[in-house]
Amino acid sequence: SSVFDVEKDVRAAREQSLLGNYEASIERYEAVLGLTPETLVASLPSSERRVAADKWERCLKQLREELRLLQLIMGEWSELGEFGAGAPGPLGGAAAGAGAGAGGPGAKNGMLDDFFSASMAYEATPPVKARNACHPEDEVKLAPGPVWDGVIAPP
């Protein structure tokens, strides 16, 4: 692989991760990380190989960290579960049976089902606390401003 191919693969891996295509991004990162310094610097003159190999090792360290963070993001997403699964309960997500494309229990959730969960249901919301009664004497009063008498004062 040439340096240009490596640069193209790293750019593609970063773009894919920004777009949320984590699997494609990981494949690109792993392809780049599979290159050895010897393979990458083989086309360089022998006087430049050592410096280039050192730079590549520093780049590999950064790329490994990016891959680790990407895998961490994927792990967080997988812990959230399937979109539309919602909260467990009679009104949450898959148990709700409501929404576009809901075909009863066990049916695949529709696109908008993940927006409806038990946390949004009326019964699931905490009751509104009663507010104290407002008293006019508690209000902040503004000082009266100057009153214009309709006559322009001379300078």
Short mmCIF file of N, CA and C in Angstrom, two decimals:
data_model
loop_
_atom_site.label_atom_id
_atom_site.label_comp_id
_atom_site.label_asym_id
_atom_site.label_seq_id
_atom_site.Cartn_x
_atom_site.Cartn_y
_atom_site.Cartn_z
N SER A 1 0.83 -1.19 0.00
CA SER A 1 0.00 0.00 0.00
C SER A 1 0.86 1.24 0.00
N SER A 2 0.39 2.24 -0.71
CA SER A 2 1.11 3.49 -0.75
C SER A 2 0.61 4.40 0.36
N VAL A 3 1.34 5.47 0.57
CA VAL A 3 0.96 6.45 1.57
C VAL A 3 -0.39 7.06 1.21
N PHE A 4 -0.63 7.24 -0.08
CA PHE A 4 -1.90 7.83 -0.52
C PHE A 4 -3.08 6.90 -0.22
N ASP A 5 -2.87 5.59 -0.36
CA ASP A 5 -3.94 4.63 -0.02
C ASP A 5 -4.23 4.65 1.47
N VAL A 6 -3.20 4.76 2.27
CA VAL A 6 -3.36 4.81 3.71
C VAL A 6 -4.12 6.08 4.10
N GLU A 7 -3.73 7.19 3.52
CA GLU A 7 -4.40 8.45 3.81
C GLU A 7 -5.88 8.38 3.41
N LYS A 8 -6.15 7.79 2.26
CA LYS A 8 -7.52 7.65 1.78
C LYS A 8 -8.34 6.75 2.72
N ASP A 9 -7.73 5.66 3.18
CA ASP A 9 -8.43 4.75 4.09
C ASP A 9 -8.70 5.39 5.44
N VAL A 10 -7.75 6.16 5.96
CA VAL A 10 -7.95 6.83 7.25
C VAL A 10 -9.04 7.88 7.13
N ARG A 11 -9.01 8.63 6.05
CA ARG A 11 -10.05 9.64 5.83
C ARG A 11 -11.42 8.98 5.73
N ALA A 12 -11.50 7.88 4.99
CA ALA A 12 -12.77 7.17 4.84
C ALA A 12 -13.25 6.60 6.19
N ALA A 13 -12.32 6.09 6.99
CA ALA A 13 -12.68 5.55 8.31
C ALA A 13 -13.25 6.64 9.19
N ARG A 14 -12.64 7.80 9.18
CA ARG A 14 -13.12 8.92 10.01
C ARG A 14 -14.47 9.43 9.51
N GLU A 15 -14.62 9.52 8.20
CA GLU A 15 -15.91 9.97 7.65
C GLU A 15 -17.03 8.99 7.99
N GLN A 16 -16.73 7.70 7.85
CA GLN A 16 -17.75 6.70 8.16
C GLN A 16 -18.15 6.74 9.63
N SER A 17 -17.18 6.98 10.51
CA SER A 17 -17.52 7.04 11.93
C SER A 17 -18.35 8.28 12.23
N LEU A 18 -18.07 9.39 11.56
CA LEU A 18 -18.88 10.60 11.75
C LEU A 18 -20.31 10.41 11.26
N LEU A 19 -20.47 9.60 10.22
CA LEU A 19 -21.80 9.34 9.68
C LEU A 19 -22.55 8.26 10.45
N GLY A 20 -21.88 7.62 11.41
CA GLY A 20 -22.53 6.58 12.20
C GLY A 20 -22.41 5.19 11.59
N ASN A 21 -21.63 5.05 10.53
CA ASN A 21 -21.40 3.74 9.92
C ASN A 21 -20.20 3.09 10.60
N TYR A 22 -20.41 2.69 11.85
CA TYR A 22 -19.31 2.26 12.69
C TYR A 22 -18.64 0.97 12.19
N GLU A 23 -19.43 0.03 11.66
CA GLU A 23 -18.84 -1.22 11.19
C GLU A 23 -17.90 -0.97 10.01
N ALA A 24 -18.35 -0.13 9.06
CA ALA A 24 -17.51 0.19 7.91
C ALA A 24 -16.25 0.94 8.35
N SER A 25 -16.42 1.80 9.33
CA SER A 25 -15.28 2.56 9.84
C SER A 25 -14.26 1.64 10.49
N ILE A 26 -14.73 0.70 11.28
CA ILE A 26 -13.82 -0.24 11.94
C ILE A 26 -13.07 -1.07 10.91
N GLU A 27 -13.74 -1.48 9.85
CA GLU A 27 -13.05 -2.25 8.80
C GLU A 27 -11.91 -1.44 8.20
N ARG A 28 -12.15 -0.15 7.94
CA ARG A 28 -11.10 0.70 7.37
C ARG A 28 -9.95 0.88 8.35
N TYR A 29 -10.29 1.14 9.62
CA TYR A 29 -9.24 1.29 10.63
C TYR A 29 -8.40 0.02 10.73
N GLU A 30 -9.04 -1.13 10.75
CA GLU A 30 -8.30 -2.38 10.89
C GLU A 30 -7.42 -2.64 9.67
N ALA A 31 -7.88 -2.25 8.49
CA ALA A 31 -7.06 -2.42 7.29
C ALA A 31 -5.80 -1.57 7.39
N VAL A 32 -5.95 -0.35 7.87
CA VAL A 32 -4.78 0.54 8.01
C VAL A 32 -3.86 0.03 9.12
N LEU A 33 -4.45 -0.40 10.23
CA LEU A 33 -3.63 -0.85 11.35
C LEU A 33 -2.92 -2.17 11.05
N GLY A 34 -3.37 -2.88 10.04
CA GLY A 34 -2.72 -4.13 9.65
C GLY A 34 -1.42 -3.93 8.89
N LEU A 35 -1.17 -2.71 8.46
CA LEU A 35 0.07 -2.44 7.72
C LEU A 35 1.25 -2.35 8.67
N THR A 36 2.33 -2.94 8.28
CA THR A 36 3.55 -2.85 9.08
C THR A 36 4.36 -1.66 8.60
N PRO A 37 5.18 -1.09 9.47
CA PRO A 37 6.03 0.04 9.03
C PRO A 37 6.93 -0.34 7.86
N GLU A 38 7.39 -1.58 7.85
CA GLU A 38 8.28 -2.02 6.77
C GLU A 38 7.57 -1.99 5.43
N THR A 39 6.31 -2.41 5.40
CA THR A 39 5.55 -2.40 4.16
C THR A 39 5.33 -0.98 3.67
N LEU A 40 5.06 -0.09 4.57
CA LEU A 40 4.74 1.29 4.21
C LEU A 40 5.97 2.05 3.71
N VAL A 41 7.12 1.83 4.32
CA VAL A 41 8.33 2.61 3.96
C VAL A 41 9.20 1.91 2.94
N ALA A 42 8.76 0.79 2.43
CA ALA A 42 9.59 0.03 1.49
C ALA A 42 9.93 0.83 0.23
N SER A 43 9.05 1.72 -0.20
CA SER A 43 9.29 2.48 -1.42
C SER A 43 10.16 3.71 -1.19
N LEU A 44 10.47 4.01 0.06
CA LEU A 44 11.29 5.19 0.37
C LEU A 44 12.77 4.87 0.29
N PRO A 45 13.60 5.90 0.05
CA PRO A 45 15.05 5.68 0.10
C PRO A 45 15.45 5.25 1.52
N SER A 46 16.48 4.48 1.61
CA SER A 46 16.89 3.92 2.91
C SER A 46 17.24 5.01 3.93
N SER A 47 17.66 6.18 3.48
CA SER A 47 18.01 7.26 4.42
C SER A 47 16.77 7.84 5.11
N GLU A 48 15.60 7.72 4.49
CA GLU A 48 14.37 8.28 5.06
C GLU A 48 13.51 7.25 5.78
N ARG A 49 13.87 6.00 5.69
CA ARG A 49 13.00 4.94 6.22
C ARG A 49 12.84 4.99 7.73
N ARG A 50 13.89 5.27 8.45
CA ARG A 50 13.84 5.26 9.92
C ARG A 50 12.91 6.37 10.43
N VAL A 51 13.05 7.57 9.87
CA VAL A 51 12.22 8.71 10.29
C VAL A 51 10.76 8.42 9.94
N ALA A 52 10.52 7.89 8.75
CA ALA A 52 9.15 7.59 8.34
C ALA A 52 8.55 6.49 9.20
N ALA A 53 9.33 5.50 9.57
CA ALA A 53 8.83 4.42 10.43
C ALA A 53 8.47 4.95 11.81
N ASP A 54 9.26 5.88 12.33
CA ASP A 54 8.94 6.48 13.63
C ASP A 54 7.64 7.29 13.56
N LYS A 55 7.48 8.06 12.49
CA LYS A 55 6.24 8.82 12.31
C LYS A 55 5.04 7.87 12.20
N TRP A 56 5.23 6.77 11.48
CA TRP A 56 4.14 5.81 11.31
C TRP A 56 3.76 5.19 12.65
N GLU A 57 4.74 4.92 13.49
CA GLU A 57 4.43 4.36 14.82
C GLU A 57 3.60 5.34 15.64
N ARG A 58 3.92 6.63 15.57
CA ARG A 58 3.11 7.63 16.28
C ARG A 58 1.69 7.70 15.71
N CYS A 59 1.58 7.61 14.40
CA CYS A 59 0.26 7.60 13.77
C CYS A 59 -0.54 6.37 14.18
N LEU A 60 0.14 5.23 14.23
CA LEU A 60 -0.53 3.99 14.63
C LEU A 60 -1.09 4.11 16.04
N LYS A 61 -0.34 4.75 16.92
CA LYS A 61 -0.81 4.93 18.29
C LYS A 61 -2.10 5.74 18.31
N GLN A 62 -2.14 6.83 17.54
CA GLN A 62 -3.34 7.66 17.47
C GLN A 62 -4.50 6.90 16.83
N LEU A 63 -4.22 6.15 15.76
CA LEU A 63 -5.27 5.39 15.10
C LEU A 63 -5.83 4.28 15.99
N ARG A 64 -4.97 3.65 16.77
CA ARG A 64 -5.46 2.63 17.72
C ARG A 64 -6.39 3.26 18.76
N GLU A 65 -6.05 4.47 19.21
CA GLU A 65 -6.90 5.17 20.18
C GLU A 65 -8.24 5.53 19.54
N GLU A 66 -8.23 5.99 18.30
CA GLU A 66 -9.47 6.29 17.60
C GLU A 66 -10.33 5.04 17.46
N LEU A 67 -9.70 3.92 17.12
CA LEU A 67 -10.43 2.66 16.99
C LEU A 67 -11.00 2.23 18.34
N ARG A 68 -10.24 2.40 19.41
CA ARG A 68 -10.73 2.04 20.74
C ARG A 68 -11.95 2.86 21.11
N LEU A 69 -11.91 4.17 20.84
CA LEU A 69 -13.04 5.04 21.14
C LEU A 69 -14.26 4.68 20.28
N LEU A 70 -14.02 4.31 19.04
CA LEU A 70 -15.10 3.91 18.16
C LEU A 70 -15.76 2.62 18.68
N GLN A 71 -14.95 1.69 19.13
CA GLN A 71 -15.50 0.46 19.70
C GLN A 71 -16.26 0.74 20.99
N LEU A 72 -15.80 1.72 21.75
CA LEU A 72 -16.51 2.12 22.97
C LEU A 72 -17.88 2.69 22.63
N ILE A 73 -17.94 3.52 21.59
CA ILE A 73 -19.22 4.07 21.14
C ILE A 73 -20.15 2.94 20.70
N MET A 74 -19.62 2.00 19.94
CA MET A 74 -20.45 0.87 19.49
C MET A 74 -20.97 0.07 20.68
N GLY A 75 -20.14 -0.09 21.69
CA GLY A 75 -20.57 -0.81 22.88
C GLY A 75 -21.70 -0.08 23.59
N GLU A 76 -21.60 1.25 23.67
CA GLU A 76 -22.67 2.04 24.29
C GLU A 76 -23.97 1.90 23.51
N TRP A 77 -23.88 1.96 22.18
CA TRP A 77 -25.07 1.82 21.37
C TRP A 77 -25.70 0.43 21.53
N SER A 78 -24.87 -0.59 21.62
CA SER A 78 -25.42 -1.93 21.76
C SER A 78 -26.10 -2.13 23.11
N GLU A 79 -25.62 -1.42 24.14
CA GLU A 79 -26.26 -1.51 25.45
C GLU A 79 -27.63 -0.84 25.47
N LEU A 80 -27.85 0.12 24.56
CA LEU A 80 -29.15 0.79 24.51
C LEU A 80 -30.24 -0.13 23.97
N GLY A 81 -29.87 -1.16 23.26
CA GLY A 81 -30.85 -2.09 22.72
C GLY A 81 -31.36 -1.63 21.37
N GLU A 82 -32.32 -2.37 20.87
CA GLU A 82 -32.88 -2.10 19.56
C GLU A 82 -33.74 -0.84 19.61
N PHE A 83 -33.65 -0.03 18.57
CA PHE A 83 -34.49 1.17 18.51
C PHE A 83 -35.94 0.76 18.51
N GLY A 84 -36.74 1.49 19.23
CA GLY A 84 -38.16 1.22 19.28
C GLY A 84 -38.55 0.23 20.35
N ALA A 85 -37.56 -0.33 21.03
CA ALA A 85 -37.89 -1.30 22.06
C ALA A 85 -38.58 -0.62 23.22
N GLY A 86 -38.25 0.64 23.48
CA GLY A 86 -38.91 1.41 24.51
C GLY A 86 -38.69 0.84 25.89
N ALA A 87 -39.36 1.43 26.85
CA ALA A 87 -39.26 0.97 28.23
C ALA A 87 -40.21 -0.20 28.44
N PRO A 88 -39.87 -1.15 29.30
CA PRO A 88 -40.78 -2.26 29.55
C PRO A 88 -42.02 -1.76 30.26
N GLY A 89 -43.11 -2.40 29.98
CA GLY A 89 -44.34 -2.04 30.66
C GLY A 89 -45.50 -2.03 29.70
N PRO A 90 -46.69 -1.76 30.22
CA PRO A 90 -47.88 -1.85 29.38
C PRO A 90 -47.95 -0.79 28.29
N LEU A 91 -47.30 0.34 28.45
CA LEU A 91 -47.38 1.39 27.45
C LEU A 91 -46.08 1.62 26.71
N GLY A 92 -45.00 0.97 27.04
CA GLY A 92 -43.70 1.27 26.47
C GLY A 92 -43.37 0.48 25.25
N GLY A 93 -42.94 1.17 24.20
CA GLY A 93 -42.34 0.60 23.01
C GLY A 93 -43.06 -0.57 22.43
N ALA A 94 -42.40 -1.75 22.41
CA ALA A 94 -42.93 -2.94 21.76
C ALA A 94 -44.20 -3.42 22.43
N ALA A 95 -44.34 -3.18 23.72
CA ALA A 95 -45.53 -3.62 24.42
C ALA A 95 -46.71 -2.71 24.15
N ALA A 96 -46.46 -1.53 23.59
CA ALA A 96 -47.54 -0.57 23.38
C ALA A 96 -48.48 -1.02 22.28
N GLY A 97 -47.93 -1.64 21.24
CA GLY A 97 -48.76 -2.09 20.14
C GLY A 97 -49.34 -0.93 19.35
N ALA A 98 -48.83 0.27 19.55
CA ALA A 98 -49.33 1.43 18.83
C ALA A 98 -48.24 1.98 17.94
N GLY A 99 -48.63 2.68 16.94
CA GLY A 99 -47.65 3.29 16.06
C GLY A 99 -47.73 2.70 14.68
N ALA A 100 -47.01 3.32 13.77
CA ALA A 100 -47.04 2.87 12.38
C ALA A 100 -46.46 1.49 12.26
N GLY A 101 -47.20 0.62 11.61
CA GLY A 101 -46.70 -0.72 11.34
C GLY A 101 -46.78 -1.66 12.51
N ALA A 102 -47.45 -1.33 13.58
CA ALA A 102 -47.54 -2.24 14.71
C ALA A 102 -48.54 -3.32 14.37
N GLY A 103 -48.10 -4.54 14.42
CA GLY A 103 -48.98 -5.65 14.07
C GLY A 103 -49.28 -6.51 15.27
N GLY A 104 -49.27 -5.97 16.43
CA GLY A 104 -49.57 -6.76 17.62
C GLY A 104 -48.30 -7.14 18.33
N PRO A 105 -48.43 -7.97 19.36
CA PRO A 105 -47.25 -8.37 20.13
C PRO A 105 -46.25 -9.11 19.26
N GLY A 106 -45.00 -8.80 19.44
CA GLY A 106 -43.93 -9.47 18.71
C GLY A 106 -43.69 -8.90 17.33
N ALA A 107 -44.48 -7.93 16.90
CA ALA A 107 -44.28 -7.34 15.58
C ALA A 107 -43.08 -6.41 15.60
N LYS A 108 -42.43 -6.29 14.45
CA LYS A 108 -41.28 -5.39 14.35
C LYS A 108 -41.78 -3.96 14.53
N ASN A 109 -41.02 -3.18 15.25
CA ASN A 109 -41.42 -1.81 15.55
C ASN A 109 -41.33 -0.93 14.32
N GLY A 110 -42.21 0.06 14.26
CA GLY A 110 -42.19 1.01 13.18
C GLY A 110 -41.12 2.07 13.42
N MET A 111 -40.92 2.91 12.41
CA MET A 111 -39.86 3.91 12.47
C MET A 111 -40.04 4.87 13.64
N LEU A 112 -41.27 5.23 13.97
CA LEU A 112 -41.50 6.24 15.00
C LEU A 112 -41.75 5.64 16.37
N ASP A 113 -41.78 4.33 16.50
CA ASP A 113 -42.09 3.71 17.78
C ASP A 113 -41.06 4.02 18.85
N ASP A 114 -39.81 4.29 18.45
CA ASP A 114 -38.80 4.58 19.46
C ASP A 114 -39.04 5.93 20.13
N PHE A 115 -39.89 6.76 19.54
CA PHE A 115 -40.19 8.05 20.16
C PHE A 115 -41.29 7.93 21.22
N PHE A 116 -41.98 6.82 21.23
CA PHE A 116 -43.03 6.62 22.22
C PHE A 116 -42.56 5.58 23.22
N SER A 117 -42.50 5.95 24.45
CA SER A 117 -42.11 5.00 25.48
C SER A 117 -42.93 5.30 26.72
N ALA A 118 -42.79 4.47 27.72
CA ALA A 118 -43.54 4.65 28.95
C ALA A 118 -43.21 5.98 29.61
N SER A 119 -42.02 6.51 29.34
CA SER A 119 -41.67 7.79 29.96
C SER A 119 -42.49 8.94 29.38
N MET A 120 -43.07 8.74 28.21
CA MET A 120 -43.87 9.78 27.59
C MET A 120 -45.37 9.59 27.86
N ALA A 121 -45.74 8.46 28.40
CA ALA A 121 -47.15 8.20 28.65
C ALA A 121 -47.68 9.10 29.76
N TYR A 122 -48.95 9.46 29.69
CA TYR A 122 -49.54 10.38 30.67
C TYR A 122 -49.45 9.82 32.07
N GLU A 123 -49.75 8.54 32.25
CA GLU A 123 -49.76 7.95 33.59
C GLU A 123 -48.35 7.84 34.17
N ALA A 124 -47.35 7.84 33.34
CA ALA A 124 -45.98 7.66 33.82
C ALA A 124 -45.36 8.96 34.31
N THR A 125 -46.00 10.10 34.02
CA THR A 125 -45.40 11.36 34.43
C THR A 125 -45.71 11.63 35.89
N PRO A 126 -44.78 12.21 36.61
CA PRO A 126 -45.04 12.51 38.02
C PRO A 126 -46.08 13.61 38.12
N PRO A 127 -46.86 13.61 39.18
CA PRO A 127 -47.88 14.65 39.33
C PRO A 127 -47.23 16.02 39.49
N VAL A 128 -47.92 17.03 39.00
CA VAL A 128 -47.43 18.40 39.10
C VAL A 128 -47.64 18.87 40.53
N LYS A 129 -46.59 19.43 41.10
CA LYS A 129 -46.69 19.92 42.48
C LYS A 129 -47.55 21.18 42.51
N ALA A 130 -48.33 21.31 43.55
CA ALA A 130 -49.16 22.49 43.70
C ALA A 130 -48.27 23.69 44.00
N ARG A 131 -48.55 24.79 43.35
CA ARG A 131 -47.77 26.00 43.58
C ARG A 131 -48.41 26.81 44.69
N ASN A 132 -47.61 27.57 45.36
CA ASN A 132 -48.13 28.48 46.38
C ASN A 132 -48.94 29.58 45.71
N ALA A 133 -49.95 30.03 46.40
CA ALA A 133 -50.78 31.10 45.85
C ALA A 133 -49.95 32.37 45.72
N CYS A 134 -50.21 33.12 44.67
CA CYS A 134 -49.50 34.38 44.45
C CYS A 134 -50.23 35.49 45.19
N HIS A 135 -49.49 36.32 45.86
CA HIS A 135 -50.05 37.46 46.57
C HIS A 135 -49.52 38.74 45.93
N PRO A 136 -50.40 39.72 45.69
CA PRO A 136 -49.94 40.96 45.04
C PRO A 136 -48.86 41.67 45.82
N GLU A 137 -48.87 41.55 47.14
CA GLU A 137 -47.85 42.25 47.93
C GLU A 137 -46.46 41.63 47.76
N ASP A 138 -46.40 40.38 47.25
CA ASP A 138 -45.11 39.71 47.04
C ASP A 138 -44.46 40.10 45.72
N GLU A 139 -45.20 40.77 44.84
CA GLU A 139 -44.67 41.11 43.53
C GLU A 139 -43.66 42.25 43.63
N VAL A 140 -42.73 42.24 42.72
CA VAL A 140 -41.73 43.31 42.67
C VAL A 140 -42.37 44.51 42.00
N LYS A 141 -42.28 45.64 42.63
CA LYS A 141 -42.87 46.87 42.10
C LYS A 141 -41.76 47.73 41.48
N LEU A 142 -42.07 48.29 40.33
CA LEU A 142 -41.14 49.19 39.67
C LEU A 142 -41.40 50.62 40.15
N ALA A 143 -40.34 51.38 40.32
CA ALA A 143 -40.47 52.79 40.70
C ALA A 143 -41.11 53.54 39.54
N PRO A 144 -42.02 54.45 39.82
CA PRO A 144 -42.65 55.18 38.72
C PRO A 144 -41.61 56.01 37.98
N GLY A 145 -41.72 56.02 36.66
CA GLY A 145 -40.78 56.76 35.83
C GLY A 145 -41.21 58.20 35.70
N PRO A 146 -40.41 59.02 35.04
CA PRO A 146 -40.77 60.44 34.85
C PRO A 146 -42.03 60.53 33.99
N VAL A 147 -42.84 61.50 34.28
CA VAL A 147 -44.08 61.71 33.55
C VAL A 147 -43.86 62.86 32.58
N TRP A 148 -44.22 62.66 31.34
CA TRP A 148 -44.06 63.70 30.35
C TRP A 148 -45.30 64.58 30.38
N ASP A 149 -45.09 65.85 30.48
CA ASP A 149 -46.23 66.76 30.59
C ASP A 149 -46.65 67.35 29.26
N GLY A 150 -46.03 66.95 28.19
CA GLY A 150 -46.39 67.39 26.86
C GLY A 150 -45.71 68.67 26.42
N VAL A 151 -44.89 69.23 27.27
CA VAL A 151 -44.20 70.47 26.93
C VAL A 151 -42.71 70.14 26.81
N ILE A 152 -42.12 70.62 25.78
CA ILE A 152 -40.70 70.39 25.60
C ILE A 152 -39.96 71.47 26.38
N ALA A 153 -39.09 71.05 27.25
CA ALA A 153 -38.34 72.01 28.05
C ALA A 153 -37.28 72.68 27.20
N PRO A 154 -37.03 74.00 27.42
CA PRO A 154 -35.98 74.67 26.64
C PRO A 154 -34.60 74.14 27.00
N PRO A 155 -33.69 74.23 26.07
CA PRO A 155 -32.34 73.69 26.34
C PRO A 155 -31.57 74.43 27.39
#
